[in-house]
Structures are given as structure tokens and as C-alpha cells.
């Protein structure tokens, strides 16, 4: 559960709640361009960090205490220069004169990975002190220089940039005398804010399956007014409209707010999301669909290996994540959290050829952990959280009648197989084909999982090969037709099925079957069956309509009351919020944790 103030809790307990709201920041950019951009500066202060402005969040934290007027005291708002670098991003070594002019303008250069069309450049200057330069000059590598006079610590250029490969920003004059040039964040595009003024409807949903049979849901969608005066305008028929620049995977940061009795708003992180495509434009509105970080792991993972030895689930998870789009969009960062205990959970199986998020789901399930995304935008594989403050859900917090109660079928047993892999005794041809080559050609070949794989090539030079259990990536060069043959010993799998009994009487109840190719030892299979049975024995599910509880996360513990019982221990499985016409409503799905036992048992 997200940490909230006592005033927030008191507000939620009132018979009539005050308004709630959400704020969404959409970065209109090509995420591949932002990920590959490189920053460089020549005249930097010793504590400056030229890489920080182009990072995902830019510089965060206090500024640096210096001899500039108003910045001389290290009082928490400003820290000493020997502290951690990057607290305020890039800072120039030069200081402006009494008129704010620089003798030699400090410069910050950016090189893009490929030519890109940008809707704008958005500068976050001295966010630590709320200051900005009086005049800057932007010089593209492929065009004339343009001068601007920023009017705030955040400044968006009124110009777009076509086929941009790089540019240099020169700080010509500071707004105050004796100031260094500062750049906390630089967005290669536009930062658009959506809120109560222009959002007409929104839906936010997060859910987690405690035993990983289904992928977690991380969904956010909203509809906004698409008229001048209410925010940005998207017009698919206008070549210069923002619609042209809005890319799939563009990031959205969400915040959820509640108005308090004192008139103040309290804001909670709502998570990090990514557009699933270009917006849908209606008569007067524009609609956006977004998914959580796991949505970035939709590419098929094919790098599973088999050598007959044991491999830790931790290493498998790192391999999937480091070779995912998530890692490519945030180079140098690790937007994931993995349980250290994964290093002691082992498997002999190769990772199957599946989307990366499904591979992570199998890893989490095999380790008896939970796969989810936190509100900082990180992919997490962790044991199910235990303890902590329980959310209170009395009937007064519900809309209308009490929660609707359902009962899942009684559990008779859970069966889980251990897969034991063995290669064939003799090599077999896994793939054979002819491919025209004219210069250099890359091939991606897929075949059944096998051991001891060899690749032969006739008619061309095999420059590079990357061979995995069920696929290989080859680079050929030459002229003509290449004959490529892949051989190996195919893997076959036998199954040892372990069983955990449930509470249902013999001959009754429901049999649940788990199947995870990464579970390769009978002891692991039995532990997984018992782990799942413990959860599936909990039959009671509650569906609650609420006034919207932005502070609750899936897997939070809760105490729920019905018209017949009070203080029932439950676990939140799903939390949804809907905003419409200035109002908010929510829904929760919970599962009871302590099932009642019949008196006759």
C-alpha cells in the first residue's frame, strides 16, 4: 500500500469524499532516439554530469552550494560539491558576468543515433533553484542556428526539427548575474500535461495473480479534449500535427490526487506507462491506450541455451531483461528488481522461445515468486509480500450495497510435473535451406530445441554465428546461393508428476494442473504444487465497488467487512479506477485469506 498522510486517511473515511483527479505527462518523442542520444560538454564544473540531462528522469535532488549569490549555504536545498555528482545535472565551469553575459558561451552538445523528426526540444534548466537563462542558441548540425529567450525553468521551443542528427545548445546570457549555466533535463520532444482541465475520461487498472497463472495487468487509458485552448491538438490529416510525432512506446508518467479538507491536494505515483500505438482521434476528443513496463517485453526471446547443467533462475531473468526493449530504452540503468534468492533456484531447462514477459512469468512461477511492476516503473520478481499495514475496507467505504461474494470450486489436488530433458543419441538435421547472398546477409533460423548444435555453410562465408538451443543468428557474406545446414541432438522431455492434496473429499472438488518447463526436479515440482494449493484453497472472492482507492496495490493485505461479518483478512488481487465527468469510482477484487472451516470437520 502506498504511504499516505493521516489527512488522506481521514478524507477517505468521510461520508462524502472531496474530488479526486489524475495528472498524466506524455513525452511526445521517438523512444529509440531518446535512448540512443549522447550528451557532451566541454566547459563543465567538476561535479557536473553531462549524461544526466538525457536520462529517463533527468537530474533529481538538491543543487550544489557554490559562490554564486544565493547558493553559498549547504542547507539541504544545496549540498557541497564533494557530494554525489549529478544532483542537478550538467553545470558549466564558467560563470556569467554582472550583465549575465558569458565571455565564452558554455555549450552542451547532443548526438542522435539516427536522423529523427522532433516536435520540439524541451529544456528543464535550474530546477533546483527555479532559475533559467535569459537567452540560448540552438544550432542543428543540418540547419541554421535559432535563438530563444526562455520565460521559465521549463522551456519548450516553438519550432520543430526535421531530420535532426545532432545539435548544440549555447547559453548566451543568464537571467541573473554571476550564474553558471545549468541543464537538469533535456527532452527530445514535447512534454504534454493532461489533467482535470482536458481529461474527460480515464481508466487505470492493475492486477496480479499470486501464483502466476496469468500475466499481471498494467493498463492506463484516457480521453482528452482535442480542441485549441484545452491542450495540444492531434489532427491525423495535418502533416505538422502532433499526431505525426506520437510514437508507439512513448512514455507516460501518471499521478493520482485526492483533495483534502484543508484544501491541499495529496498526490501519489500512479506508475509508468507506454503508448501501445498512435492515438485515436474523434470529433472533439483524442484517446490514448497505454500499458505498463511488461508491455515492452513483447519481443520473442530466443536465446535459451541447454548444456545439461544447472542454471540459476536469477541468471535467466537477467539474460531476458538485458536483451529486452526495456534495457535498450534505458541504457545504463536497471529498471528491474530481482529477488536474490533466485540465485539459489536452479533449472536444467532452456528458456523456451516465447515473448520476454512470458519467460519472466515462467521464471517467477518456477521460483514460487510474483511477477509485477511497481509504481516506479520497474519489473519485479519477488516473493509475495507478507505483513505490513492492512487496508481497512468497512462498509462505509463502499458505494451502494456491500461486496459481492463468490466461491471458487473446492480444491481436490494440484498436480505439477518436473520435466527431465535428454538429447537424442545421434545428431539430426534440424534445418536445411538455400539462401541468396549478395554482399552481406543476416539470417535468423528457428528449429526444435537441441544439444550440441553445429552450423555448416556452403557457397558463402559464415562470418558470424550465435547459436542457441532453439534458434541461431547468422551473418553470411559472398555472392550467389548459400546452403545452410543446422544439425544437433533434439531434446525430448519426460515428466515426473508430483501432487499436493487439497481439502475436498475424495471424488469431489477441482483438480488444478500446473505446467512449467523450467521446473526440472521432482522436489521443485512438489514445492510448486504445495505453494499453489495453499493459495487455491482460499475459495472466497469479493468484488467491491468503491469511491476509488488510489493507494492500494495488488497483493496488499486488507480487512474487509460484509453485512454478515467484519474484519475479514483478505488480499487485494485487482484495483481499478475510473474517472468520468469530474467524478471517480473504483473497484477492487479481493480473496479471503483465512477460509472458515465447517463445524463438522
Coordinates of C-alpha atoms in Angstrom, one line a residue:
X1 CA 0.0 0.0 0.0
X2 CA 1.3 3.5 -0.9
X3 CA 2.2 5.7 2.0
X4 CA -0.4 8.4 2.6
X5 CA -0.9 11.1 5.3
X6 CA -3.4 10.9 8.2
X7 CA -5.4 13.6 6.5
X8 CA -5.7 11.4 3.4
X9 CA -7.0 8.5 5.5
X10 CA -9.4 10.8 7.3
X11 CA -10.7 12.1 4.0
X12 CA -11.4 8.6 2.7
X13 CA -13.5 7.8 5.8
X14 CA -15.8 10.8 5.3
X15 CA -19.4 10.1 4.2
X16 CA -18.9 12.4 1.2
X17 CA -15.5 12.5 -0.3
X18 CA -13.9 15.5 -1.9
X19 CA -12.8 15.4 -5.6
X20 CA -10.0 13.2 -6.9
X21 CA -8.0 13.8 -10.0
X22 CA -5.2 12.5 -12.1
X23 CA -2.3 14.1 -14.0
X24 CA -0.6 12.4 -16.9
X25 CA 2.7 13.6 -18.5
X26 CA 3.1 12.3 -22.1
X27 CA 6.5 12.6 -23.7
X28 CA 6.0 13.0 -27.4
X29 CA 9.2 11.6 -28.8
X30 CA 10.7 8.6 -30.5
X31 CA 11.8 6.5 -27.6
X32 CA 14.6 4.8 -29.6
X33 CA 16.1 8.3 -30.3
X34 CA 16.0 9.3 -26.7
X35 CA 17.6 6.0 -25.6
X36 CA 20.5 6.4 -28.1
X37 CA 21.2 10.1 -27.7
X38 CA 24.6 11.1 -26.2
X39 CA 25.4 14.3 -24.4
X40 CA 28.8 16.1 -24.3
X41 CA 30.0 19.3 -22.8
X42 CA 33.5 20.9 -22.8
X43 CA 33.3 23.6 -20.1
X44 CA 31.9 21.6 -17.2
X45 CA 32.1 22.1 -13.5
X46 CA 34.0 19.3 -11.7
X47 CA 30.7 17.9 -10.1
X48 CA 28.7 18.1 -13.3
X49 CA 27.2 15.1 -15.0
X50 CA 26.7 15.6 -18.8
X51 CA 24.8 12.2 -19.1
X52 CA 22.1 13.0 -16.5
X53 CA 20.0 15.5 -18.6
X54 CA 19.3 12.9 -21.2
X55 CA 18.5 10.1 -18.8
X56 CA 14.9 8.9 -18.2
X57 CA 14.1 11.2 -15.4
X58 CA 16.8 13.8 -15.7
X59 CA 18.5 15.2 -12.6
X60 CA 16.8 14.8 -9.3
X61 CA 17.8 16.1 -5.9
X62 CA 19.3 19.3 -4.5
X63 CA 21.6 21.7 -6.2
X64 CA 25.2 22.4 -5.3
X65 CA 26.4 25.1 -2.9
X66 CA 28.8 27.4 -4.8
X67 CA 30.0 31.0 -4.6
X68 CA 27.1 32.2 -6.7
X69 CA 24.8 34.7 -4.9
X70 CA 22.1 32.8 -3.0
X71 CA 23.8 29.4 -3.4
X72 CA 26.5 29.7 -0.8
X73 CA 25.0 27.8 2.0
X74 CA 24.8 23.9 2.1
X75 CA 21.5 23.8 3.9
X76 CA 19.8 20.7 2.4
X77 CA 18.4 22.6 -0.6
X78 CA 22.1 22.9 -1.7
X79 CA 24.8 20.4 -0.9
X80 CA 28.6 20.6 -1.0
X81 CA 30.4 19.9 -4.3
X82 CA 32.2 16.8 -2.9
X83 CA 28.8 15.1 -2.6
X84 CA 27.3 12.7 -5.2
X85 CA 27.6 14.0 -8.7
X86 CA 24.5 14.5 -10.9
X87 CA 22.2 16.0 -8.3
X88 CA 21.4 18.9 -10.6
X89 CA 22.7 17.5 -14.0
X90 CA 25.1 19.4 -16.2
X91 CA 26.7 22.6 -14.8
X92 CA 29.1 24.9 -16.6
X93 CA 32.5 25.7 -15.2
X94 CA 32.2 29.3 -16.5
X95 CA 30.2 31.9 -14.5
X96 CA 28.4 34.9 -16.2
X97 CA 29.4 38.5 -15.6
X98 CA 27.5 41.4 -14.0
X99 CA 25.2 41.7 -17.0
X100 CA 24.6 38.0 -17.2
X101 CA 26.8 37.6 -20.3
X102 CA 29.3 34.8 -20.7
X103 CA 32.7 35.6 -22.0
X104 CA 32.7 32.3 -23.9
X105 CA 29.1 30.8 -24.0
X106 CA 29.0 27.4 -22.3
X107 CA 27.8 24.7 -24.7
X108 CA 26.0 21.4 -24.4
X109 CA 26.1 19.1 -27.5
X110 CA 23.8 16.2 -28.3
X111 CA 24.4 13.5 -30.9
X112 CA 21.4 11.4 -32.0
X113 CA 21.6 7.7 -33.0
X114 CA 19.9 8.4 -36.4
X115 CA 18.1 11.3 -38.2
X116 CA 14.8 12.0 -36.5
X117 CA 11.9 14.4 -36.7
X118 CA 11.3 16.1 -33.4
X119 CA 8.2 18.1 -32.5
X120 CA 10.3 20.3 -30.2
X121 CA 13.1 20.4 -27.7
X122 CA 12.0 20.8 -24.0
X123 CA 14.6 22.2 -21.5
X124 CA 14.5 21.9 -17.8
X125 CA 17.1 24.4 -16.6
X126 CA 17.9 25.0 -13.0
X127 CA 15.1 23.1 -11.4
X128 CA 17.0 23.0 -8.0
X129 CA 16.7 26.8 -7.6
X130 CA 13.9 27.6 -10.1
X131 CA 16.1 29.7 -12.4
X132 CA 16.7 29.8 -16.2
X133 CA 18.9 31.5 -18.8
X134 CA 17.8 34.7 -20.4
X135 CA 19.0 33.7 -23.9
X136 CA 20.1 30.5 -25.6
X137 CA 21.1 29.5 -29.1
X138 CA 20.3 26.1 -30.6
X139 CA 22.4 25.1 -33.7
X140 CA 21.4 21.9 -35.5
X141 CA 24.0 20.0 -37.4
X142 CA 22.0 20.3 -40.6
X143 CA 20.5 23.7 -40.3
X144 CA 20.8 27.4 -39.2
X145 CA 21.1 28.5 -35.6
X146 CA 17.9 29.6 -33.7
X147 CA 17.9 31.9 -30.7
X148 CA 15.4 31.7 -27.9
X149 CA 14.5 33.7 -24.8
X150 CA 13.2 31.2 -22.2
X151 CA 10.5 32.5 -19.8
X152 CA 10.7 29.9 -17.1
X153 CA 12.7 27.0 -15.7
X154 CA 10.9 24.7 -18.2
X155 CA 11.0 25.9 -21.8
X156 CA 9.7 24.3 -25.0
X157 CA 11.0 25.5 -28.3
X158 CA 8.2 26.8 -30.6
X159 CA 10.0 25.1 -33.6
X160 CA 10.0 21.5 -34.7
X161 CA 13.2 19.9 -36.1
X162 CA 13.3 17.8 -39.3
X163 CA 15.9 15.0 -40.0
X164 CA 17.9 16.1 -36.9
X165 CA 21.1 14.2 -36.3
X166 CA 22.5 16.4 -33.6
X167 CA 22.7 19.9 -32.2
X168 CA 24.5 22.2 -29.8
X169 CA 22.9 24.4 -27.1
X170 CA 24.8 27.6 -26.2
X171 CA 24.0 29.6 -23.1
X172 CA 24.4 33.2 -24.1
X173 CA 23.1 35.0 -21.1
X174 CA 21.9 34.2 -17.6
X175 CA 18.8 35.8 -16.2
X176 CA 20.7 36.7 -13.0
X177 CA 24.3 37.9 -12.8
X178 CA 27.2 35.7 -11.7
X179 CA 25.4 32.4 -12.6
X180 CA 26.6 29.2 -14.1
X181 CA 24.7 27.6 -17.0
X182 CA 22.6 24.6 -15.8
X183 CA 20.6 21.9 -17.5
X184 CA 18.8 19.4 -15.4
X185 CA 16.8 17.6 -18.1
X186 CA 16.6 17.8 -21.9
X187 CA 13.6 16.0 -23.6
X188 CA 13.9 15.3 -27.3
X189 CA 10.3 16.2 -28.0
X190 CA 7.4 17.7 -26.1
X191 CA 6.3 17.2 -22.5
X192 CA 2.5 17.3 -22.6
X193 CA 0.4 17.5 -19.4
X194 CA -3.1 16.2 -19.2
X195 CA -5.3 16.8 -16.1
X196 CA -8.8 17.9 -14.9
X197 CA -8.8 20.7 -17.5
X198 CA -8.8 18.4 -20.5
X199 CA -9.2 14.8 -19.4
X200 CA -12.8 13.7 -20.0
X201 CA -12.5 10.0 -19.0
X202 CA -9.8 7.7 -17.8
X203 CA -9.3 4.1 -16.7
X204 CA -6.5 2.7 -14.5
X205 CA -6.2 -1.0 -13.8
X206 CA -3.6 -3.1 -12.0
X207 CA -3.9 -6.8 -11.1
X208 CA -1.6 -9.6 -10.1
X209 CA -2.2 -13.4 -10.0
X210 CA -0.5 -14.6 -6.8
X211 CA 0.6 -17.9 -8.4
X212 CA 1.5 -16.5 -11.8
X213 CA -1.1 -18.4 -14.0
X214 CA -1.8 -15.1 -15.8
X215 CA 0.5 -12.1 -16.6
X216 CA -0.1 -9.1 -14.4
X217 CA -2.3 -6.3 -15.9
X218 CA -0.8 -2.8 -16.1
X219 CA -3.2 -0.7 -18.1
X220 CA -4.0 3.0 -18.4
X221 CA -6.2 4.7 -21.0
X222 CA -7.6 8.2 -21.1
X223 CA -9.7 10.5 -23.4
X224 CA -8.9 14.2 -23.6
X225 CA -10.5 17.3 -25.3
X226 CA -8.9 17.8 -28.7
X227 CA -9.6 21.5 -29.2
X228 CA -7.4 24.5 -29.2
X229 CA -7.4 26.1 -25.8
X230 CA -7.7 22.8 -24.0
X231 CA -4.2 21.5 -24.7
X232 CA -2.4 20.0 -27.6
X233 CA -4.3 19.3 -30.8
X234 CA -4.0 16.0 -32.7
X235 CA -5.0 16.0 -36.3
X236 CA -4.1 13.0 -38.5
X237 CA -4.8 15.0 -41.6
X238 CA -2.3 17.7 -40.7
X239 CA 1.2 16.9 -41.7
X240 CA 2.6 19.2 -38.9
X241 CA 0.2 18.0 -36.2
X242 CA 1.4 16.3 -33.0
X243 CA -0.2 13.1 -34.3
X244 CA 2.7 12.8 -36.6
X245 CA 5.2 12.7 -33.8
X246 CA 3.3 10.5 -31.3
X247 CA 5.1 7.1 -31.4
X248 CA 4.3 3.7 -30.1
X249 CA 6.1 3.2 -26.7
X250 CA 6.2 6.9 -25.9
X251 CA 6.3 7.1 -22.1
X252 CA 3.5 8.4 -19.8
X253 CA 4.0 9.2 -16.1
X254 CA 0.8 9.1 -14.1
X255 CA 0.0 10.8 -10.8
X256 CA -3.2 10.3 -8.8
X257 CA -4.5 13.0 -6.4
X258 CA -7.0 13.5 -3.6
X259 CA -8.2 16.8 -2.4
X260 CA -8.0 17.1 1.5
X261 CA -10.2 19.0 4.0
X262 CA -7.5 21.8 4.2
X263 CA -7.8 22.4 0.5
X264 CA -4.4 20.9 -0.3
X265 CA -4.1 18.1 -2.9
X266 CA -2.1 14.9 -2.0
X267 CA -0.5 13.2 -4.9
X268 CA 0.5 9.5 -5.3
X269 CA 2.6 7.9 -8.1
X270 CA 0.4 6.1 -10.5
X271 CA 3.1 4.3 -12.4
X272 CA 5.0 4.4 -15.7
X273 CA 3.2 3.5 -18.9
X274 CA 3.9 3.3 -22.6
X275 CA 1.6 4.0 -25.6
X276 CA 0.5 0.9 -27.4
X277 CA 0.0 2.9 -30.7
X278 CA -0.9 6.3 -32.1
X279 CA -3.9 8.0 -30.5
X280 CA -7.5 7.5 -31.8
X281 CA -9.0 10.9 -32.9
X282 CA -12.7 11.6 -32.7
X283 CA -14.8 14.6 -33.4
X284 CA -13.7 16.6 -30.3
X285 CA -11.6 14.1 -28.3
X286 CA -8.4 12.1 -28.6
X287 CA -8.0 8.7 -26.9
X288 CA -4.8 7.1 -25.7
X289 CA -4.1 3.5 -24.7
X290 CA -1.0 2.6 -22.7
X291 CA 0.5 -0.5 -21.0
X292 CA 3.0 -1.0 -18.2
X293 CA 6.7 -1.9 -18.5
X294 CA 6.0 -5.5 -19.2
X295 CA 4.3 -4.4 -22.4
X296 CA 7.8 -3.5 -23.7
X297 CA 8.8 -7.2 -23.3
X298 CA 6.6 -8.4 -26.2
X299 CA 9.5 -9.4 -28.4
X300 CA 10.2 -13.1 -28.7
X301 CA 13.2 -14.3 -26.6
X302 CA 15.2 -17.0 -28.5
X303 CA 18.5 -17.1 -26.6
X304 CA 17.7 -20.1 -24.4
X305 CA 20.7 -22.5 -24.0
X306 CA 21.0 -26.1 -23.0
X307 CA 24.2 -27.8 -21.8
X308 CA 22.9 -30.3 -19.4
X309 CA 24.0 -28.3 -16.4
X310 CA 22.2 -26.3 -13.8
X311 CA 21.5 -22.6 -14.3
X312 CA 20.1 -20.2 -11.7
X313 CA 16.7 -18.5 -12.4
X314 CA 18.4 -15.2 -11.5
X315 CA 20.8 -15.5 -14.4
X316 CA 18.0 -16.5 -16.8
X317 CA 15.9 -13.4 -15.7
X318 CA 18.9 -11.1 -16.2
X319 CA 19.5 -12.5 -19.7
X320 CA 15.9 -11.9 -20.6
X321 CA 15.8 -8.4 -19.2
X322 CA 19.2 -7.3 -20.6
X323 CA 18.2 -8.4 -24.1
X324 CA 14.8 -6.7 -24.0
X325 CA 13.5 -3.4 -25.3
X326 CA 13.2 -2.2 -21.7
X327 CA 17.0 -2.3 -21.4
X328 CA 17.5 -0.7 -24.8
X329 CA 15.3 2.2 -24.0
X330 CA 17.1 2.9 -20.7
X331 CA 20.8 2.1 -21.4
X332 CA 23.0 2.2 -18.3
X333 CA 20.0 1.7 -16.0
X334 CA 18.4 -1.4 -14.5
X335 CA 14.7 -0.8 -14.3
X336 CA 14.0 -4.1 -12.6
X337 CA 14.3 -5.7 -9.1
X338 CA 15.1 -9.4 -8.7
X339 CA 15.0 -11.4 -5.5
X340 CA 18.5 -12.5 -4.5
X341 CA 17.0 -15.9 -3.7
X342 CA 16.6 -16.6 -7.4
X343 CA 20.3 -17.4 -7.4
X344 CA 19.6 -20.5 -5.4
X345 CA 16.6 -21.6 -7.5
X346 CA 18.0 -23.8 -10.3
X347 CA 16.9 -25.4 -13.6
X348 CA 18.3 -27.6 -16.3
X349 CA 15.9 -26.5 -18.9
X350 CA 16.5 -24.0 -21.7
X351 CA 14.2 -21.0 -21.7
X352 CA 11.5 -21.6 -24.3
X353 CA 11.1 -19.4 -27.4
X354 CA 8.4 -17.1 -26.1
X355 CA 7.9 -13.3 -25.6
X356 CA 10.2 -12.0 -22.9
X357 CA 7.4 -11.2 -20.4
X358 CA 6.2 -14.8 -20.7
X359 CA 9.7 -16.1 -20.0
X360 CA 9.8 -13.9 -16.8
X361 CA 6.4 -15.3 -15.9
X362 CA 7.8 -18.8 -16.1
X363 CA 10.8 -17.8 -14.1
X364 CA 8.8 -16.2 -11.3
X365 CA 6.4 -19.2 -11.2
X366 CA 9.3 -21.7 -11.0
X367 CA 10.8 -19.8 -8.2
X368 CA 7.4 -19.5 -6.4
X369 CA 7.6 -15.7 -6.6
X370 CA 5.4 -13.0 -8.0
X371 CA 6.0 -11.0 -11.2
X372 CA 4.7 -7.5 -11.1
X373 CA 5.6 -3.8 -11.9
X374 CA 6.0 -1.3 -9.1
X375 CA 4.9 2.4 -9.4
X376 CA 8.5 3.5 -10.2
X377 CA 8.2 1.6 -13.5
X378 CA 10.4 -1.3 -12.5
X379 CA 9.8 -5.0 -13.4
X380 CA 9.9 -7.0 -10.2
X381 CA 10.3 -10.7 -9.4
X382 CA 9.9 -11.1 -5.6
X383 CA 8.4 -13.4 -3.0
X384 CA 4.8 -12.4 -2.1
X385 CA 5.0 -9.6 0.4
X386 CA 3.9 -10.5 4.0
X387 CA 2.9 -8.3 6.8
X388 CA 2.6 -4.5 6.7
X389 CA -0.4 -2.3 7.4
X390 CA -3.7 -3.8 6.3
X391 CA -6.1 -1.7 4.3
X392 CA -9.4 -1.1 6.1
X393 CA -12.5 -1.6 4.0
X394 CA -15.6 -1.1 6.1
X395 CA -19.0 -0.9 4.5
X396 CA -18.9 2.9 4.9
X397 CA -16.2 3.0 2.3
X398 CA -18.3 1.2 -0.3
X399 CA -20.7 2.6 -2.9
X400 CA -24.2 1.2 -2.6
X401 CA -24.5 -2.3 -1.1
X402 CA -21.7 -4.4 0.4
X403 CA -19.3 -6.5 -1.6
X404 CA -20.5 -9.3 -3.9
X405 CA -19.1 -12.6 -2.7
X406 CA -18.2 -15.6 -4.9
X407 CA -17.0 -19.1 -4.1
X408 CA -14.4 -20.9 -6.3
X409 CA -14.8 -24.7 -6.5
X410 CA -13.3 -26.7 -3.7
X411 CA -9.8 -28.0 -4.4
X412 CA -9.2 -31.7 -4.7
X413 CA -5.5 -31.5 -5.6
X414 CA -2.7 -29.7 -7.5
X415 CA -0.5 -31.6 -10.0
X416 CA 2.8 -30.3 -11.2
X417 CA 5.2 -32.1 -13.5
X418 CA 9.0 -32.0 -13.4
X419 CA 10.4 -32.0 -16.9
X420 CA 13.5 -34.1 -17.4
X421 CA 15.3 -33.4 -20.7
X422 CA 17.5 -35.8 -22.6
X423 CA 19.2 -35.3 -26.0
X424 CA 18.9 -37.9 -28.8
X425 CA 21.9 -40.2 -29.1
X426 CA 22.7 -39.2 -32.7
X427 CA 22.7 -35.8 -34.4
X428 CA 19.9 -35.0 -36.8
X429 CA 19.3 -32.3 -39.4
X430 CA 17.4 -29.6 -37.7
X431 CA 17.2 -27.1 -40.6
X432 CA 18.4 -27.1 -44.2
X433 CA 17.8 -24.3 -46.7
X434 CA 19.2 -22.3 -49.6
X435 CA 19.5 -18.5 -49.3
X436 CA 20.6 -16.0 -52.0
X437 CA 23.5 -13.8 -50.8
X438 CA 24.6 -10.6 -52.4
X439 CA 27.2 -8.9 -50.2
X440 CA 26.2 -9.5 -46.6
X441 CA 23.1 -11.1 -45.3
X442 CA 21.8 -11.9 -41.8
X443 CA 19.7 -14.9 -41.1
X444 CA 17.5 -15.9 -38.2
X445 CA 16.8 -19.6 -38.1
X446 CA 14.5 -21.5 -35.8
X447 CA 14.3 -25.2 -35.1
X448 CA 13.3 -27.7 -32.3
X449 CA 15.4 -27.3 -29.1
X450 CA 18.6 -29.5 -29.3
X451 CA 22.0 -30.1 -27.9
X452 CA 25.5 -30.0 -29.5
X453 CA 24.3 -27.8 -32.4
X454 CA 26.6 -27.3 -35.4
X455 CA 26.1 -24.9 -38.3
X456 CA 27.5 -25.6 -41.8
X457 CA 27.5 -23.3 -44.8
X458 CA 28.4 -23.9 -48.4
X459 CA 28.6 -21.2 -51.1
X460 CA 29.2 -18.3 -48.8
X461 CA 31.4 -17.2 -45.9
X462 CA 29.9 -17.7 -42.5
X463 CA 31.2 -14.5 -40.8
X464 CA 29.4 -14.7 -37.5
X465 CA 27.2 -17.2 -35.7
X466 CA 25.2 -17.0 -32.5
X467 CA 23.9 -20.4 -31.7
X468 CA 21.2 -21.1 -29.0
X469 CA 19.1 -24.2 -28.1
X470 CA 16.2 -23.4 -30.5
X471 CA 17.5 -20.7 -32.8
X472 CA 20.6 -19.3 -34.4
X473 CA 21.5 -15.9 -35.8
X474 CA 24.0 -16.0 -38.7
X475 CA 25.8 -13.4 -40.8
X476 CA 26.8 -14.5 -44.3
X477 CA 28.8 -12.8 -47.0
X478 CA 29.5 -13.5 -50.6
X479 CA 27.7 -13.7 -53.9
X480 CA 25.4 -16.5 -55.0
X481 CA 23.4 -19.1 -53.2
X482 CA 24.3 -20.3 -49.8
X483 CA 23.4 -23.8 -48.5
X484 CA 22.9 -23.7 -44.7
X485 CA 22.6 -26.8 -42.6
X486 CA 22.0 -27.0 -38.9
X487 CA 22.5 -30.2 -37.0
X488 CA 22.1 -31.2 -33.4
X489 CA 20.7 -33.8 -31.0
X490 CA 17.0 -32.9 -30.4
X491 CA 15.8 -32.7 -26.8
X492 CA 13.0 -34.9 -25.6
X493 CA 11.3 -34.5 -22.2
X494 CA 9.8 -37.0 -19.8
X495 CA 7.6 -36.0 -16.9
X496 CA 7.5 -36.9 -13.2
X497 CA 4.2 -35.6 -11.8
X498 CA 4.0 -34.5 -8.2
X499 CA 0.7 -34.0 -6.4
X500 CA -0.4 -31.8 -3.5
X501 CA -3.7 -32.9 -2.0
X502 CA -6.5 -30.3 -1.4
X503 CA -9.2 -30.2 1.3
X504 CA -12.1 -31.6 -0.9
X505 CA -13.4 -35.0 -0.1
X506 CA -12.1 -37.8 -2.4
X507 CA -14.0 -37.9 -5.7
X508 CA -15.1 -34.3 -5.3
X509 CA -13.6 -30.9 -5.9
X510 CA -11.5 -29.5 -8.7
X511 CA -8.1 -30.7 -9.9
X512 CA -5.7 -28.0 -10.9
X513 CA -2.7 -28.7 -13.2
X514 CA 0.4 -26.6 -13.4
X515 CA 2.9 -26.9 -16.2
X516 CA 6.2 -25.0 -16.3
X517 CA 9.1 -26.3 -18.5
X518 CA 11.6 -24.6 -16.1
X519 CA 10.7 -27.0 -13.2
X520 CA 13.1 -29.9 -13.8
X521 CA 13.4 -31.6 -10.3
X522 CA 10.7 -33.6 -8.6
X523 CA 11.3 -31.7 -5.3
X524 CA 10.7 -28.4 -7.1
X525 CA 7.5 -29.7 -8.6
X526 CA 6.2 -30.8 -5.2
X527 CA 7.1 -27.5 -3.7
X528 CA 5.3 -25.6 -6.5
X529 CA 2.2 -27.8 -6.2
X530 CA 2.0 -27.2 -2.4
X531 CA 2.6 -23.5 -2.9
X532 CA -0.2 -23.3 -5.4
X533 CA -2.5 -25.4 -3.3
X534 CA -2.1 -23.1 -0.4
X535 CA -3.4 -20.2 -2.5
X536 CA -6.1 -22.2 -4.3
X537 CA -7.6 -23.5 -1.1
X538 CA -8.7 -19.9 -0.5
X539 CA -12.1 -20.0 -2.2
X540 CA -13.9 -16.8 -1.3
X541 CA -13.6 -13.9 -3.7
X542 CA -15.0 -10.4 -3.0
X543 CA -15.9 -7.8 -5.7
X544 CA -16.3 -4.3 -4.3
X545 CA -17.4 -1.1 -5.8
X546 CA -15.6 1.8 -4.1
X547 CA -15.1 5.6 -4.3
X548 CA -11.7 4.9 -5.7
X549 CA -8.6 3.9 -3.7
X550 CA -5.5 5.1 -5.4
X551 CA -3.3 4.0 -2.5
X552 CA -4.0 0.3 -2.9
X553 CA -1.7 -2.1 -4.8
X554 CA -2.3 -5.7 -5.8
X555 CA -1.1 -8.1 -3.1
X556 CA -1.8 -5.6 -0.3
X557 CA -3.3 -7.1 2.8
X558 CA -6.8 -5.8 3.7
X559 CA -9.5 -6.2 6.2
X560 CA -13.0 -6.3 4.6
X561 CA -16.4 -6.2 6.2
X562 CA -19.6 -7.5 4.7
X563 CA -23.2 -7.2 6.1
X564 CA -22.7 -10.5 7.9
X565 CA -19.1 -10.4 9.0
X566 CA -16.4 -7.8 9.9
X567 CA -12.6 -7.7 9.9
X568 CA -12.1 -10.5 7.4
X569 CA -8.5 -10.9 6.3
X570 CA -8.1 -10.6 2.5
X571 CA -5.6 -9.9 -0.2
X572 CA -6.2 -7.4 -3.0
X573 CA -5.9 -9.0 -6.4
X574 CA -7.1 -6.1 -8.6
X575 CA -7.6 -2.4 -8.2
X576 CA -9.3 -0.3 -10.9
X577 CA -10.2 3.4 -11.0
X578 CA -12.5 5.2 -13.5
X579 CA -12.6 8.9 -14.0
X580 CA -15.6 10.4 -15.8
X581 CA -17.1 13.9 -15.9
X582 CA -15.1 15.0 -12.9
X583 CA -16.0 12.1 -10.7
X584 CA -14.2 8.9 -9.8
X585 CA -15.2 5.4 -8.9
X586 CA -13.3 2.3 -8.3
X587 CA -13.5 -1.4 -7.9
X588 CA -11.5 -4.0 -6.0
X589 CA -11.2 -7.8 -6.3
X590 CA -10.0 -9.4 -3.1
X591 CA -9.5 -13.0 -2.0
X592 CA -10.2 -14.1 1.6
X593 CA -7.0 -15.4 3.4
X594 CA -8.5 -17.4 6.2
X595 CA -11.2 -19.7 4.9
X596 CA -13.8 -20.8 7.5
X597 CA -13.8 -24.5 8.5
X598 CA -17.2 -26.2 8.7
X599 CA -18.1 -27.1 12.3
X600 CA -18.4 -30.8 11.5
X601 CA -14.8 -31.0 10.2

